[in-house]
């Protein structure tokens, strides 16, 4: 079984779309480990704040199959297949880690390079998997979070209604 960690974020009806995405992920890959949710500013464009969290699960699916399922769930949440990169999102699901796989294949880059630069990815991952070792930096997520410049990346914990399963 492979440990997979996925960032989930939305700034269009985020509570509804995150709930829908988590339900679909649970149906496909449950049981899930779900981090607390955090509100942060949009990155790369002006727009409504995002609500982000991280979901962890184990699977026997190949990374390509996981990505296909994530794209299916994004579509289920109202994201068009050819959505603009820096724009509002009903749902954005990104593979952060796929076990210790290091991949540079387009669309399947792991570990996700933004993981160590974005508090809204690193902190929720720390919340559910602090002792996982980053496959290229060879440091735990705890070590990476403890060294992270939190002052430069404001985030606010939020309750997402309806409540997320734990």
Coordinates of C-alpha atoms in Angstrom, one line a residue:
X1 CA 0.0 0.0 0.0
X2 CA 1.2 3.5 -0.9
X3 CA 0.7 6.5 1.4
X4 CA -0.7 9.5 -0.6
X5 CA -1.2 13.1 0.6
X6 CA -3.3 15.4 -1.4
X7 CA -3.9 19.2 -0.9
X8 CA -7.5 20.3 -1.3
X9 CA -8.4 23.9 -1.8
X10 CA -11.3 26.0 -2.9
X11 CA -12.4 29.7 -3.0
X12 CA -15.7 29.2 -4.7
X13 CA -18.3 27.9 -2.2
X14 CA -15.4 26.3 -0.3
X15 CA -17.3 24.6 2.5
X16 CA -19.7 22.9 0.0
X17 CA -17.0 22.0 -2.5
X18 CA -14.5 20.7 0.2
X19 CA -17.3 18.6 1.7
X20 CA -18.2 17.2 -1.8
X21 CA -14.5 16.5 -2.5
X22 CA -13.9 14.8 0.8
X23 CA -17.0 12.6 0.4
X24 CA -15.8 11.5 -3.1
X25 CA -12.3 10.9 -1.8
X26 CA -13.7 8.9 1.1
X27 CA -15.8 6.8 -1.3
X28 CA -12.8 6.2 -3.5
X29 CA -9.9 5.9 -1.0
X30 CA -11.4 5.8 2.6
X31 CA -10.6 5.8 5.4
X32 CA -9.1 9.3 5.2
X33 CA -6.8 11.3 7.4
X34 CA -8.1 14.9 7.2
X35 CA -6.2 18.0 8.5
X36 CA -7.9 21.0 9.9
X37 CA -8.8 23.6 7.3
X38 CA -7.1 27.0 6.9
X39 CA -8.0 30.2 5.2
X40 CA -5.4 32.1 3.2
X41 CA -5.2 34.7 0.5
X42 CA -5.3 33.7 -3.1
X43 CA -1.8 33.2 -4.5
X44 CA -0.9 34.3 -8.1
X45 CA -4.1 36.4 -8.6
X46 CA -6.5 38.7 -6.9
X47 CA -9.5 36.8 -5.6
X48 CA -11.5 35.5 -2.7
X49 CA -9.6 33.8 0.1
X50 CA -9.0 30.0 -0.3
X51 CA -9.8 27.4 2.3
X52 CA -7.3 24.6 2.2
X53 CA -6.6 21.3 3.9
X54 CA -4.7 18.1 3.3
X55 CA -6.1 14.6 3.0
X56 CA -4.1 11.4 3.5
X57 CA -4.9 7.9 2.5
X58 CA -3.4 4.6 1.4
X59 CA -4.0 2.9 -2.0
X60 CA -2.7 0.3 -4.4
X61 CA -3.6 2.6 -7.3
X62 CA -0.7 3.9 -9.5
X63 CA -0.1 7.6 -9.3
X64 CA -1.6 8.0 -12.8
X65 CA -4.9 6.5 -11.5
X66 CA -4.9 8.6 -8.4
X67 CA -4.4 11.7 -10.6
X68 CA -7.3 10.6 -12.9
X69 CA -9.5 10.2 -9.8
X70 CA -8.6 13.6 -8.5
X71 CA -9.4 15.2 -11.8
X72 CA -12.8 13.4 -11.8
X73 CA -13.5 14.8 -8.3
X74 CA -12.4 18.3 -9.4
X75 CA -15.0 18.0 -12.2
X76 CA -17.6 16.7 -9.8
X77 CA -17.0 19.9 -7.8
X78 CA -17.6 22.1 -10.8
X79 CA -14.0 22.7 -12.0
X80 CA -13.8 22.8 -15.8
X81 CA -11.1 20.4 -17.2
X82 CA -9.2 23.3 -18.9
X83 CA -9.5 25.8 -16.0
X84 CA -7.0 28.7 -16.0
X85 CA -4.0 28.2 -13.7
X86 CA -4.1 31.4 -11.7
X87 CA -7.9 31.9 -11.2
X88 CA -10.7 31.1 -8.7
X89 CA -11.2 27.4 -8.1
X90 CA -14.2 25.4 -7.1
X91 CA -11.8 22.7 -6.3
X92 CA -8.0 22.1 -6.6
X93 CA -6.6 18.7 -5.7
X94 CA -2.9 18.3 -5.9
X95 CA -0.8 15.3 -5.0
X96 CA 1.8 16.5 -2.5
X97 CA 3.5 13.2 -1.8
X98 CA 3.0 9.7 -3.3
X99 CA 5.0 7.7 -0.8
X100 CA 8.7 8.4 -1.5
X101 CA 8.2 8.7 -5.2
X102 CA 10.3 11.4 -7.0
X103 CA 8.7 12.1 -10.4
X104 CA 9.3 15.0 -12.8
X105 CA 6.6 13.8 -15.3
X106 CA 4.4 16.7 -16.5
X107 CA 1.3 16.7 -14.4
X108 CA 2.7 14.2 -11.9
X109 CA 5.6 16.1 -10.2
X110 CA 6.2 14.6 -6.8
X111 CA 7.0 15.7 -4.3
X112 CA 5.0 18.8 -5.0
X113 CA 7.6 21.7 -5.2
X114 CA 5.2 24.2 -3.6
X115 CA 4.9 22.0 -0.5
X116 CA 7.9 23.6 1.1
X117 CA 7.0 27.1 0.0
X118 CA 3.3 27.3 0.8
X119 CA 2.1 27.3 4.5
X120 CA -1.4 26.2 3.3
X121 CA 0.1 22.9 2.1
X122 CA 2.9 22.3 4.7
X123 CA 1.0 23.1 7.9
X124 CA -2.0 20.9 7.2
X125 CA 0.4 18.1 6.2
X126 CA 2.3 18.6 9.4
X127 CA -1.1 18.3 11.3
X128 CA -1.7 14.8 10.0
X129 CA 1.7 13.4 9.2
X130 CA 4.5 15.2 11.0
X131 CA 6.9 12.3 10.9
X132 CA 6.8 11.6 7.2
X133 CA 10.1 12.2 5.6
X134 CA 10.3 14.4 2.5
X135 CA 11.7 12.2 -0.3
X136 CA 14.3 14.7 -1.6
X137 CA 15.1 16.9 1.4
X138 CA 15.3 13.9 3.8
X139 CA 13.8 15.9 6.6
X140 CA 10.5 15.2 8.4
X141 CA 7.5 17.4 7.7
X142 CA 7.9 18.5 11.4
X143 CA 11.4 19.7 10.8
X144 CA 10.3 21.5 7.6
X145 CA 7.4 23.2 9.4
X146 CA 9.5 24.2 12.4
X147 CA 12.0 25.9 10.0
X148 CA 9.2 27.6 7.9
X149 CA 8.9 31.4 7.9
X150 CA 5.3 31.5 9.3
X151 CA 5.3 35.3 9.6
X152 CA 5.5 35.8 5.9
X153 CA 2.5 33.4 5.2
X154 CA -0.6 34.3 7.1
X155 CA -3.2 31.6 7.5
X156 CA -6.2 31.4 9.8
X157 CA -7.7 28.1 11.1
X158 CA -11.4 27.8 10.1
X159 CA -14.3 25.6 10.8
X160 CA -15.7 24.3 7.6
X161 CA -19.4 23.5 7.8
X162 CA -20.6 20.9 7.7
X163 CA -17.9 19.4 10.0
X164 CA -15.2 17.4 8.3
X165 CA -14.9 13.7 9.4
X166 CA -11.8 12.8 11.3

